[in-house]
Amino acid sequence: MVNCACMFSAFCFVIANALGIAVVVEDSLSPSFDGRMEQKLDVGYIRNRWDHRRSVAPLQQTAHFFNMCGWLFMLIPLLQLSWALSRGGKRKVGIHTAIAAFAVFGCISEVLARLLSFGIWGAAKWIAESFNLSVWMDGSNN
């Protein structure tokens, strides 16, 4: 019998990795990074970079969401495995408790990292939409 949580986890990881590959391809098709233009704080260049990041963000966020779901679904079989290997909590309980604890803490850290990245994208979107770059180099605001 196939464990449904394993199937959902595998499905989510496959989708997340496919979307991640799409993000990498999209980034490779973007205009190349130019450090000199960024150091000069060229308004057009910075605006183009942020527009590109905004266009790729939904794809990247979807990949992160599927990755987060994959980790959540993977936690169930890992906990079941550590319970089964300990024969219902009767054999080498410490080692199998450590396996379960590492699985839980790893899942929690992945989920928190993904949720924090959603917050970072929201803050970056707010910054990109609210700041007026056309007066960035104005020397009157010292």
Short mmCIF file of N, CA and C in Angstrom, two decimals:
data_model
loop_
_atom_site.label_atom_id
_atom_site.label_comp_id
_atom_site.label_asym_id
_atom_site.label_seq_id
_atom_site.Cartn_x
_atom_site.Cartn_y
_atom_site.Cartn_z
N MET A 1 0.84 -1.18 0.00
CA MET A 1 0.00 0.00 0.00
C MET A 1 0.89 1.25 0.00
N VAL A 2 0.51 2.20 -0.81
CA VAL A 2 1.28 3.42 -0.95
C VAL A 2 0.78 4.44 0.07
N ASN A 3 1.72 5.06 0.73
CA ASN A 3 1.38 6.10 1.70
C ASN A 3 1.02 7.38 0.94
N CYS A 4 -0.18 7.90 1.18
CA CYS A 4 -0.64 9.10 0.46
C CYS A 4 0.21 10.32 0.78
N ALA A 5 0.67 10.41 2.01
CA ALA A 5 1.50 11.56 2.39
C ALA A 5 2.80 11.56 1.59
N CYS A 6 3.37 10.37 1.36
CA CYS A 6 4.59 10.29 0.55
C CYS A 6 4.33 10.72 -0.88
N MET A 7 3.19 10.32 -1.42
CA MET A 7 2.84 10.70 -2.79
C MET A 7 2.62 12.21 -2.90
N PHE A 8 1.89 12.79 -1.94
CA PHE A 8 1.69 14.23 -1.95
C PHE A 8 3.01 14.98 -1.79
N SER A 9 3.87 14.46 -0.94
CA SER A 9 5.17 15.09 -0.72
C SER A 9 6.01 15.06 -2.00
N ALA A 10 6.06 13.89 -2.63
CA ALA A 10 6.82 13.76 -3.87
C ALA A 10 6.26 14.68 -4.95
N PHE A 11 4.93 14.73 -5.05
CA PHE A 11 4.29 15.60 -6.04
C PHE A 11 4.66 17.05 -5.78
N CYS A 12 4.57 17.48 -4.53
CA CYS A 12 4.89 18.88 -4.20
C CYS A 12 6.36 19.20 -4.48
N PHE A 13 7.27 18.27 -4.15
CA PHE A 13 8.69 18.52 -4.42
C PHE A 13 8.98 18.57 -5.92
N VAL A 14 8.32 17.70 -6.71
CA VAL A 14 8.53 17.72 -8.16
C VAL A 14 8.04 19.04 -8.75
N ILE A 15 6.85 19.47 -8.34
CA ILE A 15 6.31 20.74 -8.83
C ILE A 15 7.20 21.91 -8.40
N ALA A 16 7.65 21.90 -7.14
CA ALA A 16 8.51 22.99 -6.65
C ALA A 16 9.82 23.04 -7.43
N ASN A 17 10.41 21.90 -7.70
CA ASN A 17 11.67 21.89 -8.44
C ASN A 17 11.47 22.29 -9.89
N ALA A 18 10.35 21.90 -10.50
CA ALA A 18 10.07 22.32 -11.88
C ALA A 18 9.89 23.83 -11.94
N LEU A 19 9.17 24.38 -10.98
CA LEU A 19 9.00 25.83 -10.95
C LEU A 19 10.32 26.54 -10.66
N GLY A 20 11.15 25.93 -9.82
CA GLY A 20 12.48 26.50 -9.55
C GLY A 20 13.34 26.54 -10.81
N ILE A 21 13.25 25.49 -11.61
CA ILE A 21 13.99 25.48 -12.88
C ILE A 21 13.45 26.57 -13.80
N ALA A 22 12.13 26.76 -13.80
CA ALA A 22 11.55 27.82 -14.63
C ALA A 22 12.03 29.20 -14.18
N VAL A 23 12.19 29.39 -12.89
CA VAL A 23 12.70 30.66 -12.37
C VAL A 23 14.14 30.88 -12.83
N VAL A 24 14.96 29.83 -12.77
CA VAL A 24 16.35 29.95 -13.21
C VAL A 24 16.41 30.28 -14.70
N VAL A 25 15.57 29.63 -15.49
CA VAL A 25 15.54 29.92 -16.93
C VAL A 25 15.09 31.35 -17.18
N GLU A 26 14.08 31.78 -16.44
CA GLU A 26 13.60 33.16 -16.59
C GLU A 26 14.68 34.16 -16.21
N ASP A 27 15.44 33.87 -15.16
CA ASP A 27 16.54 34.76 -14.77
C ASP A 27 17.64 34.78 -15.81
N SER A 28 17.91 33.63 -16.42
CA SER A 28 18.97 33.60 -17.43
C SER A 28 18.57 34.36 -18.69
N LEU A 29 17.27 34.50 -18.92
CA LEU A 29 16.81 35.25 -20.08
C LEU A 29 16.70 36.75 -19.82
N SER A 30 16.88 37.14 -18.57
CA SER A 30 16.79 38.56 -18.22
C SER A 30 18.04 39.29 -18.68
N PRO A 31 17.97 40.62 -18.72
CA PRO A 31 19.18 41.37 -19.06
C PRO A 31 20.30 41.07 -18.06
N SER A 32 21.49 41.01 -18.55
CA SER A 32 22.61 40.63 -17.68
C SER A 32 22.87 41.70 -16.63
N PHE A 33 23.39 41.24 -15.51
CA PHE A 33 23.70 42.13 -14.40
C PHE A 33 24.90 42.99 -14.76
N ASP A 34 24.82 44.25 -14.47
CA ASP A 34 25.92 45.18 -14.74
C ASP A 34 26.22 45.94 -13.45
N GLY A 35 27.34 45.61 -12.82
CA GLY A 35 27.71 46.21 -11.55
C GLY A 35 27.99 47.70 -11.66
N ARG A 36 28.54 48.12 -12.79
CA ARG A 36 28.85 49.55 -12.96
C ARG A 36 27.57 50.38 -12.98
N MET A 37 26.55 49.88 -13.67
CA MET A 37 25.29 50.62 -13.74
C MET A 37 24.64 50.68 -12.35
N GLU A 38 24.80 49.62 -11.58
CA GLU A 38 24.21 49.62 -10.24
C GLU A 38 24.98 50.58 -9.33
N GLN A 39 26.30 50.63 -9.44
CA GLN A 39 27.09 51.56 -8.61
C GLN A 39 26.80 53.00 -8.96
N LYS A 40 26.50 53.25 -10.21
CA LYS A 40 26.16 54.62 -10.62
C LYS A 40 24.73 54.99 -10.20
N LEU A 41 23.99 54.01 -9.67
CA LEU A 41 22.59 54.20 -9.29
C LEU A 41 21.76 54.72 -10.45
N ASP A 42 21.98 54.10 -11.61
CA ASP A 42 21.23 54.46 -12.80
C ASP A 42 19.76 54.09 -12.59
N VAL A 43 18.88 55.09 -12.69
CA VAL A 43 17.47 54.90 -12.38
C VAL A 43 16.82 53.89 -13.32
N GLY A 44 17.11 54.00 -14.60
CA GLY A 44 16.52 53.08 -15.57
C GLY A 44 16.93 51.63 -15.34
N TYR A 45 18.21 51.45 -15.03
CA TYR A 45 18.71 50.09 -14.79
C TYR A 45 18.07 49.48 -13.53
N ILE A 46 18.02 50.28 -12.46
CA ILE A 46 17.43 49.78 -11.22
C ILE A 46 15.95 49.48 -11.42
N ARG A 47 15.27 50.33 -12.14
CA ARG A 47 13.84 50.11 -12.40
C ARG A 47 13.64 48.84 -13.22
N ASN A 48 14.49 48.59 -14.21
CA ASN A 48 14.38 47.37 -15.01
C ASN A 48 14.64 46.12 -14.17
N ARG A 49 15.63 46.18 -13.28
CA ARG A 49 15.91 45.02 -12.41
C ARG A 49 14.73 44.72 -11.49
N TRP A 50 14.14 45.76 -10.91
CA TRP A 50 13.00 45.55 -10.01
C TRP A 50 11.78 45.07 -10.77
N ASP A 51 11.58 45.58 -11.98
CA ASP A 51 10.45 45.10 -12.79
C ASP A 51 10.62 43.62 -13.11
N HIS A 52 11.85 43.22 -13.41
CA HIS A 52 12.10 41.80 -13.68
C HIS A 52 11.86 40.96 -12.43
N ARG A 53 12.34 41.43 -11.29
CA ARG A 53 12.14 40.69 -10.04
C ARG A 53 10.66 40.57 -9.71
N ARG A 54 9.90 41.64 -9.97
CA ARG A 54 8.47 41.59 -9.72
C ARG A 54 7.76 40.64 -10.66
N SER A 55 8.24 40.53 -11.89
CA SER A 55 7.59 39.61 -12.83
C SER A 55 7.89 38.15 -12.50
N VAL A 56 9.03 37.87 -11.90
CA VAL A 56 9.41 36.50 -11.56
C VAL A 56 8.91 36.09 -10.17
N ALA A 57 8.58 37.04 -9.33
CA ALA A 57 8.21 36.76 -7.94
C ALA A 57 7.03 35.79 -7.80
N PRO A 58 5.94 35.91 -8.55
CA PRO A 58 4.84 34.95 -8.36
C PRO A 58 5.25 33.51 -8.66
N LEU A 59 6.08 33.32 -9.66
CA LEU A 59 6.56 31.98 -9.99
C LEU A 59 7.44 31.44 -8.88
N GLN A 60 8.30 32.29 -8.34
CA GLN A 60 9.19 31.88 -7.26
C GLN A 60 8.41 31.63 -5.97
N GLN A 61 7.41 32.44 -5.70
CA GLN A 61 6.59 32.24 -4.51
C GLN A 61 5.79 30.95 -4.60
N THR A 62 5.29 30.63 -5.77
CA THR A 62 4.56 29.38 -5.95
C THR A 62 5.49 28.19 -5.74
N ALA A 63 6.71 28.28 -6.23
CA ALA A 63 7.69 27.21 -6.01
C ALA A 63 7.96 27.04 -4.52
N HIS A 64 8.11 28.13 -3.80
CA HIS A 64 8.36 28.06 -2.36
C HIS A 64 7.15 27.49 -1.61
N PHE A 65 5.94 27.83 -2.07
CA PHE A 65 4.74 27.29 -1.43
C PHE A 65 4.68 25.77 -1.59
N PHE A 66 4.95 25.28 -2.80
CA PHE A 66 4.93 23.83 -3.02
C PHE A 66 6.05 23.15 -2.24
N ASN A 67 7.19 23.78 -2.13
CA ASN A 67 8.28 23.22 -1.34
C ASN A 67 7.89 23.13 0.14
N MET A 68 7.23 24.16 0.64
CA MET A 68 6.77 24.15 2.03
C MET A 68 5.75 23.03 2.24
N CYS A 69 4.82 22.86 1.31
CA CYS A 69 3.83 21.79 1.43
C CYS A 69 4.51 20.42 1.35
N GLY A 70 5.51 20.29 0.50
CA GLY A 70 6.25 19.03 0.41
C GLY A 70 6.90 18.66 1.73
N TRP A 71 7.49 19.64 2.42
CA TRP A 71 8.10 19.37 3.72
C TRP A 71 7.05 18.99 4.75
N LEU A 72 5.91 19.66 4.72
CA LEU A 72 4.86 19.33 5.68
C LEU A 72 4.32 17.91 5.45
N PHE A 73 4.14 17.53 4.19
CA PHE A 73 3.67 16.17 3.90
C PHE A 73 4.74 15.13 4.19
N MET A 74 6.01 15.49 4.08
CA MET A 74 7.09 14.54 4.33
C MET A 74 7.25 14.26 5.82
N LEU A 75 6.80 15.17 6.65
CA LEU A 75 6.93 14.98 8.09
C LEU A 75 6.14 13.76 8.58
N ILE A 76 4.97 13.54 8.03
CA ILE A 76 4.11 12.43 8.48
C ILE A 76 4.80 11.08 8.31
N PRO A 77 5.31 10.73 7.11
CA PRO A 77 5.98 9.43 6.98
C PRO A 77 7.26 9.30 7.81
N LEU A 78 7.97 10.41 8.01
CA LEU A 78 9.17 10.33 8.84
C LEU A 78 8.82 10.01 10.30
N LEU A 79 7.76 10.62 10.79
CA LEU A 79 7.33 10.30 12.15
C LEU A 79 6.81 8.87 12.25
N GLN A 80 6.08 8.42 11.23
CA GLN A 80 5.60 7.04 11.22
C GLN A 80 6.77 6.06 11.17
N LEU A 81 7.79 6.39 10.40
CA LEU A 81 8.95 5.52 10.28
C LEU A 81 9.69 5.42 11.62
N SER A 82 9.90 6.54 12.29
CA SER A 82 10.62 6.46 13.56
C SER A 82 9.80 5.69 14.60
N TRP A 83 8.48 5.79 14.56
CA TRP A 83 7.64 5.04 15.48
C TRP A 83 7.68 3.55 15.17
N ALA A 84 7.64 3.21 13.89
CA ALA A 84 7.67 1.80 13.50
C ALA A 84 9.03 1.17 13.81
N LEU A 85 10.11 1.91 13.57
CA LEU A 85 11.44 1.36 13.85
C LEU A 85 11.68 1.16 15.34
N SER A 86 11.01 1.96 16.16
CA SER A 86 11.17 1.77 17.61
C SER A 86 10.22 0.70 18.14
N ARG A 87 9.48 0.07 17.24
CA ARG A 87 8.51 -0.98 17.59
C ARG A 87 7.52 -0.49 18.65
N GLY A 88 6.93 0.65 18.34
CA GLY A 88 5.92 1.20 19.23
C GLY A 88 6.49 1.83 20.49
N GLY A 89 7.70 2.30 20.44
CA GLY A 89 8.32 2.94 21.59
C GLY A 89 8.95 1.96 22.57
N LYS A 90 9.31 0.77 22.09
CA LYS A 90 9.87 -0.26 22.98
C LYS A 90 11.34 -0.55 22.71
N ARG A 91 11.89 -0.05 21.62
CA ARG A 91 13.26 -0.41 21.26
C ARG A 91 14.02 0.85 20.85
N LYS A 92 15.17 1.08 21.49
CA LYS A 92 16.05 2.22 21.19
C LYS A 92 15.24 3.52 21.05
N VAL A 93 14.56 3.85 22.09
CA VAL A 93 13.66 4.99 22.08
C VAL A 93 14.41 6.30 21.86
N GLY A 94 15.58 6.47 22.44
CA GLY A 94 16.34 7.71 22.31
C GLY A 94 16.71 8.03 20.88
N ILE A 95 17.21 7.03 20.17
CA ILE A 95 17.62 7.24 18.78
C ILE A 95 16.42 7.59 17.90
N HIS A 96 15.33 6.88 18.10
CA HIS A 96 14.16 7.12 17.26
C HIS A 96 13.45 8.42 17.64
N THR A 97 13.56 8.81 18.89
CA THR A 97 13.05 10.12 19.29
C THR A 97 13.89 11.22 18.65
N ALA A 98 15.19 11.01 18.57
CA ALA A 98 16.06 11.98 17.91
C ALA A 98 15.71 12.11 16.42
N ILE A 99 15.42 10.97 15.77
CA ILE A 99 15.01 11.02 14.36
C ILE A 99 13.75 11.85 14.21
N ALA A 100 12.78 11.59 15.08
CA ALA A 100 11.52 12.34 15.02
C ALA A 100 11.75 13.82 15.32
N ALA A 101 12.59 14.12 16.30
CA ALA A 101 12.86 15.52 16.65
C ALA A 101 13.55 16.25 15.51
N PHE A 102 14.54 15.60 14.88
CA PHE A 102 15.21 16.23 13.74
C PHE A 102 14.23 16.47 12.60
N ALA A 103 13.31 15.54 12.38
CA ALA A 103 12.31 15.71 11.33
C ALA A 103 11.40 16.89 11.63
N VAL A 104 10.94 16.98 12.87
CA VAL A 104 10.03 18.07 13.25
C VAL A 104 10.75 19.41 13.18
N PHE A 105 11.95 19.50 13.74
CA PHE A 105 12.66 20.77 13.73
C PHE A 105 13.09 21.18 12.32
N GLY A 106 13.47 20.20 11.50
CA GLY A 106 13.80 20.51 10.11
C GLY A 106 12.59 21.04 9.35
N CYS A 107 11.45 20.42 9.57
CA CYS A 107 10.23 20.88 8.91
C CYS A 107 9.83 22.27 9.39
N ILE A 108 9.92 22.51 10.68
CA ILE A 108 9.58 23.82 11.22
C ILE A 108 10.51 24.89 10.67
N SER A 109 11.80 24.60 10.58
CA SER A 109 12.74 25.60 10.07
C SER A 109 12.49 25.89 8.59
N GLU A 110 12.16 24.86 7.81
CA GLU A 110 11.85 25.09 6.39
C GLU A 110 10.59 25.92 6.22
N VAL A 111 9.55 25.60 6.98
CA VAL A 111 8.30 26.34 6.88
C VAL A 111 8.50 27.79 7.31
N LEU A 112 9.23 28.02 8.40
CA LEU A 112 9.50 29.39 8.83
C LEU A 112 10.32 30.16 7.80
N ALA A 113 11.30 29.49 7.19
CA ALA A 113 12.11 30.16 6.16
C ALA A 113 11.24 30.56 4.98
N ARG A 114 10.34 29.69 4.57
CA ARG A 114 9.46 30.02 3.43
C ARG A 114 8.51 31.15 3.80
N LEU A 115 7.95 31.13 5.01
CA LEU A 115 7.04 32.19 5.42
C LEU A 115 7.77 33.53 5.54
N LEU A 116 8.99 33.50 6.04
CA LEU A 116 9.77 34.74 6.12
C LEU A 116 10.10 35.28 4.73
N SER A 117 10.35 34.38 3.77
CA SER A 117 10.62 34.86 2.42
C SER A 117 9.38 35.50 1.81
N PHE A 118 8.17 35.02 2.15
CA PHE A 118 6.96 35.69 1.68
C PHE A 118 6.89 37.10 2.24
N GLY A 119 7.25 37.29 3.50
CA GLY A 119 7.27 38.61 4.09
C GLY A 119 8.30 39.52 3.45
N ILE A 120 9.46 38.94 3.12
CA ILE A 120 10.50 39.73 2.46
C ILE A 120 10.03 40.20 1.09
N TRP A 121 9.34 39.33 0.37
CA TRP A 121 8.83 39.74 -0.95
C TRP A 121 7.78 40.84 -0.82
N GLY A 122 6.96 40.77 0.22
CA GLY A 122 5.99 41.83 0.44
C GLY A 122 6.66 43.15 0.74
N ALA A 123 7.69 43.13 1.56
CA ALA A 123 8.42 44.36 1.89
C ALA A 123 9.14 44.90 0.65
N ALA A 124 9.73 44.02 -0.15
CA ALA A 124 10.43 44.46 -1.36
C ALA A 124 9.44 45.07 -2.35
N LYS A 125 8.26 44.49 -2.45
CA LYS A 125 7.24 45.05 -3.35
C LYS A 125 6.82 46.44 -2.88
N TRP A 126 6.65 46.59 -1.57
CA TRP A 126 6.26 47.88 -1.02
C TRP A 126 7.35 48.92 -1.30
N ILE A 127 8.61 48.54 -1.09
CA ILE A 127 9.72 49.46 -1.33
C ILE A 127 9.78 49.85 -2.81
N ALA A 128 9.61 48.86 -3.69
CA ALA A 128 9.71 49.14 -5.12
C ALA A 128 8.58 50.04 -5.60
N GLU A 129 7.41 49.92 -4.99
CA GLU A 129 6.29 50.73 -5.45
C GLU A 129 6.24 52.10 -4.80
N SER A 130 6.80 52.26 -3.59
CA SER A 130 6.67 53.53 -2.89
C SER A 130 7.82 54.49 -3.10
N PHE A 131 9.00 54.01 -3.37
CA PHE A 131 10.15 54.90 -3.49
C PHE A 131 10.20 55.50 -4.88
N ASN A 132 10.44 56.79 -4.94
CA ASN A 132 10.54 57.50 -6.20
C ASN A 132 12.01 57.60 -6.58
N LEU A 133 12.41 56.82 -7.57
CA LEU A 133 13.82 56.79 -7.96
C LEU A 133 14.23 57.98 -8.81
N SER A 134 13.28 58.71 -9.35
CA SER A 134 13.67 59.82 -10.21
C SER A 134 14.30 60.97 -9.43
N VAL A 135 14.04 61.05 -8.13
CA VAL A 135 14.68 62.10 -7.32
C VAL A 135 15.71 61.50 -6.36
N TRP A 136 16.17 60.30 -6.64
CA TRP A 136 17.12 59.59 -5.78
C TRP A 136 18.42 60.38 -5.65
N MET A 137 18.93 60.90 -6.74
CA MET A 137 20.23 61.55 -6.77
C MET A 137 20.13 63.05 -6.50
N ASP A 138 18.99 63.54 -6.08
CA ASP A 138 18.82 64.95 -5.78
C ASP A 138 19.65 65.30 -4.54
N GLY A 139 20.51 66.26 -4.62
CA GLY A 139 21.41 66.60 -3.53
C GLY A 139 20.79 67.52 -2.49
N SER A 140 19.53 67.91 -2.63
CA SER A 140 18.94 68.87 -1.71
C SER A 140 18.50 68.23 -0.40
N ASN A 141 18.45 66.91 -0.30
CA ASN A 141 17.97 66.24 0.91
C ASN A 141 19.12 65.73 1.75
N ASN A 142 20.07 66.54 2.07
CA ASN A 142 21.21 66.12 2.89
C ASN A 142 20.85 66.27 4.28
#
